[in-house]
Short mmCIF file of C-alpha atoms in Angstrom, two decimals:
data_model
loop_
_atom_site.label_atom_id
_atom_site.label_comp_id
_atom_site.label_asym_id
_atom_site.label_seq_id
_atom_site.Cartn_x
_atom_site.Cartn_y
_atom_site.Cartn_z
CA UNK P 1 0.00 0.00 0.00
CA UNK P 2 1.33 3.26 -0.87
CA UNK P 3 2.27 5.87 1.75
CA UNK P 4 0.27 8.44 0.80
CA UNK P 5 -3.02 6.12 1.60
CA UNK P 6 -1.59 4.67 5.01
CA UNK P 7 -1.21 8.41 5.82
CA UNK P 8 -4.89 8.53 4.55
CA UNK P 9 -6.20 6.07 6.55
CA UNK P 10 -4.03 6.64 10.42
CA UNK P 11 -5.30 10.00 9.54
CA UNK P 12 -9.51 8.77 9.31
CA UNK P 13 -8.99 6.14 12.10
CA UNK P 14 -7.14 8.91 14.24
CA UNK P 15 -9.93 11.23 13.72
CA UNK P 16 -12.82 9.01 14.36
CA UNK P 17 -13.35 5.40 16.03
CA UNK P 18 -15.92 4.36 12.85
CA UNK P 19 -14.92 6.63 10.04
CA UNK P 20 -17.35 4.74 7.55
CA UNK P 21 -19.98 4.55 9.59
CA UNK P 22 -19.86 0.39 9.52
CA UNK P 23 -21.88 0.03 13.14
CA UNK P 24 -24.94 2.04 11.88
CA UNK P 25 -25.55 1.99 8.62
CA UNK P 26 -28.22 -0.66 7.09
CA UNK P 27 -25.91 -0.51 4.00
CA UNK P 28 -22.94 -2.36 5.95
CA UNK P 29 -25.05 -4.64 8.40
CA UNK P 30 -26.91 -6.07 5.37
CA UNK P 31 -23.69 -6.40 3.20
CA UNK P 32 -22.32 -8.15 5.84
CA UNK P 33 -25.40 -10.27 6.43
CA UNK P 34 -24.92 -11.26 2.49
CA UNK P 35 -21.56 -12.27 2.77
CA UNK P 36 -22.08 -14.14 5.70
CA UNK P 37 -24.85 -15.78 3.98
CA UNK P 38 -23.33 -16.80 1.18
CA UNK P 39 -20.45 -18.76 3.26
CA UNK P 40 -20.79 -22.58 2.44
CA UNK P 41 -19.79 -24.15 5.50
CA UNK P 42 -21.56 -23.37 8.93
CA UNK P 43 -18.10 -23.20 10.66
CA UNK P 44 -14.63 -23.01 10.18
CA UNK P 45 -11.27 -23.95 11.98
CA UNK P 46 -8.95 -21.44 10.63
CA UNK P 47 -9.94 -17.92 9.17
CA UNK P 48 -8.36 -14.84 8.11
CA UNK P 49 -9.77 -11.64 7.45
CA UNK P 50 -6.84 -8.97 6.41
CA UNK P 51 -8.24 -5.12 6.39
CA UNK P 52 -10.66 -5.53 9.21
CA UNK P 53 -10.94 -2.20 9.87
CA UNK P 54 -12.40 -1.28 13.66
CA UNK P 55 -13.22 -5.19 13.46
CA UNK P 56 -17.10 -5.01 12.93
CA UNK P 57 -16.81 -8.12 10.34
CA UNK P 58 -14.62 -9.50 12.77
CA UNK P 59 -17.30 -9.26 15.32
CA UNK P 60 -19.43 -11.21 12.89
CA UNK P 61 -17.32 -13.58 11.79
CA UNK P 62 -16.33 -14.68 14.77
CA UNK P 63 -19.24 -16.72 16.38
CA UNK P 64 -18.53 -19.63 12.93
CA UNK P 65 -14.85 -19.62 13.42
CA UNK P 66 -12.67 -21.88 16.09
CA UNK P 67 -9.76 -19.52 15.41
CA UNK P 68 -9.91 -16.11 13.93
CA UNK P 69 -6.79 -13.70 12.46
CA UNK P 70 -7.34 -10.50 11.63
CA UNK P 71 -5.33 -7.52 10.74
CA UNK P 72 -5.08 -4.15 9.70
CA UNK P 73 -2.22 -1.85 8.31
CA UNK P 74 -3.59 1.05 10.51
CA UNK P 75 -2.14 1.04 14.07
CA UNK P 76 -5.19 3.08 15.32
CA UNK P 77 -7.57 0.59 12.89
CA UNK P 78 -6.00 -2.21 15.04
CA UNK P 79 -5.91 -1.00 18.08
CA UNK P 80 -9.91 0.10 18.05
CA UNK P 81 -10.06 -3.77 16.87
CA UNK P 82 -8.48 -5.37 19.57
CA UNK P 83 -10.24 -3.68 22.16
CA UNK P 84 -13.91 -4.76 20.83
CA UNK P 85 -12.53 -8.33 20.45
CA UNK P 86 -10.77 -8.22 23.45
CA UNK P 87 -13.64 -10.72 25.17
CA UNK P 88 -13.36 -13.38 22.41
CA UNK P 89 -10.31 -15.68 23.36
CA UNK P 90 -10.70 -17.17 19.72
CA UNK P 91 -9.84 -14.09 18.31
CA UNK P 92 -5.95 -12.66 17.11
CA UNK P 93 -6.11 -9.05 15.74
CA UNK P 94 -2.39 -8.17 14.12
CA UNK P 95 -0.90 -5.34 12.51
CA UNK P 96 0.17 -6.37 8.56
CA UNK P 97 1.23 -4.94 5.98
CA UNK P 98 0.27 -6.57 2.89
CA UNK P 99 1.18 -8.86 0.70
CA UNK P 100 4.38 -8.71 2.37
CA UNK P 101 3.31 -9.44 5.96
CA UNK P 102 0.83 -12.29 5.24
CA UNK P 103 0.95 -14.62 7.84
CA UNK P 104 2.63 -17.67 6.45
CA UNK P 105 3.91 -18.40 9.82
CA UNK P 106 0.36 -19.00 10.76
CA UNK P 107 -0.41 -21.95 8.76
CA UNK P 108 -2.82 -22.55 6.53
CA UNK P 109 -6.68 -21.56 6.49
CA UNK P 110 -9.88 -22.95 5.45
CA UNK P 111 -11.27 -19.41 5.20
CA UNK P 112 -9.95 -16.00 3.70
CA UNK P 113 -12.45 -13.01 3.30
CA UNK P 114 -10.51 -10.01 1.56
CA UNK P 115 -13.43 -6.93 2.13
CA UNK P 116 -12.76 -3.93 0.30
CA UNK P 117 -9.08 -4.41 0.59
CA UNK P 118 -7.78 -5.36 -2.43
CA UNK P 119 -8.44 -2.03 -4.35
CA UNK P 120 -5.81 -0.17 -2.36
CA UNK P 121 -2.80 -1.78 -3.45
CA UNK P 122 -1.23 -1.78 -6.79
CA UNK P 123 -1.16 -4.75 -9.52
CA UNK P 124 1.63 -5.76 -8.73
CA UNK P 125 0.72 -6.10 -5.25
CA UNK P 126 -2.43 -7.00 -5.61
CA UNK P 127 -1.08 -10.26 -7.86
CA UNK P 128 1.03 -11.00 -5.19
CA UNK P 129 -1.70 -11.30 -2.63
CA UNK P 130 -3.55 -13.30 -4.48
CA UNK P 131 -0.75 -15.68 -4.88
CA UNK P 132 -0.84 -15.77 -0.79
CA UNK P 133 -4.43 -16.78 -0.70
CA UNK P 134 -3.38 -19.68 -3.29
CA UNK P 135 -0.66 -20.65 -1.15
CA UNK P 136 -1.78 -20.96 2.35
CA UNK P 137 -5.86 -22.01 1.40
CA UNK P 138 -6.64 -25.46 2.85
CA UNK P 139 -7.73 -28.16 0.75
CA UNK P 140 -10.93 -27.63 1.70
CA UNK P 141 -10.40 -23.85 1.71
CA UNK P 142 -12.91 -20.74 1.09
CA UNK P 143 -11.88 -17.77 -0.61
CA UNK P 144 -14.19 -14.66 -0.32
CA UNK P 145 -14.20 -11.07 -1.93
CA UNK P 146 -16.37 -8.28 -1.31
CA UNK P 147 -15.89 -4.55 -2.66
CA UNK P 148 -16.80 -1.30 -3.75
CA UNK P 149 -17.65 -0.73 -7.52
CA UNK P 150 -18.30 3.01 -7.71
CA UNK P 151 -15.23 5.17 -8.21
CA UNK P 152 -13.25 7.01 -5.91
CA UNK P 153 -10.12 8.93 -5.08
CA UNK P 154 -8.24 6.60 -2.43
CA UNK P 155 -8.68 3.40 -5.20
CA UNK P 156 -5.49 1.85 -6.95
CA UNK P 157 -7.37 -0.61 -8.93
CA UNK P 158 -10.76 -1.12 -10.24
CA UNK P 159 -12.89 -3.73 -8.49
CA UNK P 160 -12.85 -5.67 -11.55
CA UNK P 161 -9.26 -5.86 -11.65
CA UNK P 162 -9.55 -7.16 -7.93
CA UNK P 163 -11.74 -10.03 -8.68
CA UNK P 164 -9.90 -10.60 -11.84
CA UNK P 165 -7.03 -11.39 -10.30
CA UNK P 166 -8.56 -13.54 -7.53
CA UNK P 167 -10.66 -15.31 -10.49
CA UNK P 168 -7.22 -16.68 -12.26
CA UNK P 169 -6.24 -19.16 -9.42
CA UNK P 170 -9.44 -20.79 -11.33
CA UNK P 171 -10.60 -21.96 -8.18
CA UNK P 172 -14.33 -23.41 -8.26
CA UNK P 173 -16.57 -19.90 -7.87
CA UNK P 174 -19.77 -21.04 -5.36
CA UNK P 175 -21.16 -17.88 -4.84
CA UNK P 176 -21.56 -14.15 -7.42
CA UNK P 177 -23.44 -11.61 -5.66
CA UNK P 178 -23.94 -7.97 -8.22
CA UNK P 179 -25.01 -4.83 -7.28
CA UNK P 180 -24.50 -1.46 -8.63
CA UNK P 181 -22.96 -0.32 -5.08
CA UNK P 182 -20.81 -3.65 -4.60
CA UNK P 183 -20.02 -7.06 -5.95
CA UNK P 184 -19.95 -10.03 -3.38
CA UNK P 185 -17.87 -13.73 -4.61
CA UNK P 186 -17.01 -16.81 -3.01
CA UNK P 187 -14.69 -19.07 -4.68
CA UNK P 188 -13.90 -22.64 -2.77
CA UNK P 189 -10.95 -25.68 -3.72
CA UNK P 190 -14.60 -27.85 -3.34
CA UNK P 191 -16.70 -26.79 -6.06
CA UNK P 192 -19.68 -28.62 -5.00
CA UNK P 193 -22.88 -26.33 -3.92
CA UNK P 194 -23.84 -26.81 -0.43
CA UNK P 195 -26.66 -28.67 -1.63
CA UNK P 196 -24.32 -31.51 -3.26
CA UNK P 197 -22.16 -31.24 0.45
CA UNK P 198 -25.64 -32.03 2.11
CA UNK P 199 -26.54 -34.93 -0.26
CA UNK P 200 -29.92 -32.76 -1.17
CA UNK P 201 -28.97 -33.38 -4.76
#
């Protein structure tokens, strides 16, 4: 991430504890309600959410995971973060920067939710994270993007360009979710539907 936008963002998170307004607006609860939604499995053993933000996803995330990383660039971001998860022992919030922080020391998870991260960082970068969710996603692993379409001044790439480059690992895509205000995916190593995991079909 360039330094001009982690200025940007210390900057928003220093000047406000929810600078996007994520714990009231019906926009962000239902968005997250979606993506939650649209997970295949009920629970998982090992997630990671990089770019949590003040950790409202994280929040959410948290009851259908056994152990939960997330991180943030922003020291303020992270800090905010650890303090609402402080009560939930399953729970890890870390500062990263990414790609070059991911947290191959970690192991390897069955879930990865990138939300409105990817955007931020350049192709190059954004290539290389990509290649991190290939490389440390279980083999019954769960990749999931959500983001932004509209345009605006803080964005390195295009959403498209985000899910693009998620897309060509050509894992198995469960789940497309369009809006005009946001684009929701899922992509898993088990392409089956969570029908054909159920034996409904």
């Amino acid at each position: 991430m360039q330094h001009d936008q982690q200025r940007y963002f210390e900057a928003l998170y220093a000047a406000s504890e929810d600078p996007y307004a994520l714990r009231h607006r019906w926009y962000e609860a239902r968005k997250r309600a979606l993506l939650l939604a649209a997970l295949p499995r009920a629970r998982y053993r090992r997630a990671y959410e990089p770019g949590c933000g003040i950790g409202e996803l994280t929040l959410a995330l948290a009851p259908r995971c056994d152990h939960l990383l997330a991180s943030d660039f922003s020291l303020h971001a992270v800090d905010i973060a650890r303090e609402r998860t402080s009560e939930l022992a399953n729970v890890r919030v870390a500062q990263h920067q990414l790609p070059s922080d991911w947290p191959r020391d970690a192991g390897r998870f069955d879930l990865i939710v990138l939300s409105e991260l990817g955007y931020f960082l350049d192709h190059d970068d954004m290539h290389r994270l990509a290649a991190c969710c290939e490389d440390t996603l279980e083999a019954d692993g769960v990749l999931v993007a959500c983001d932004w379409r509209p345009d605006f001044a803080q964005r390195s790439l295009s959403t498209r360009e985000v899910h693009g480059a998620l897309a060509a690992l050509g894992l198995p895509r469960l789940a497309l979710h369009e809006e005009d205000d946001f684009v929701l995916q899922v992509w898993a190593r088990d392409g089956r539907s969570v029908a054909q995991r159920e034996g409904i079909r």
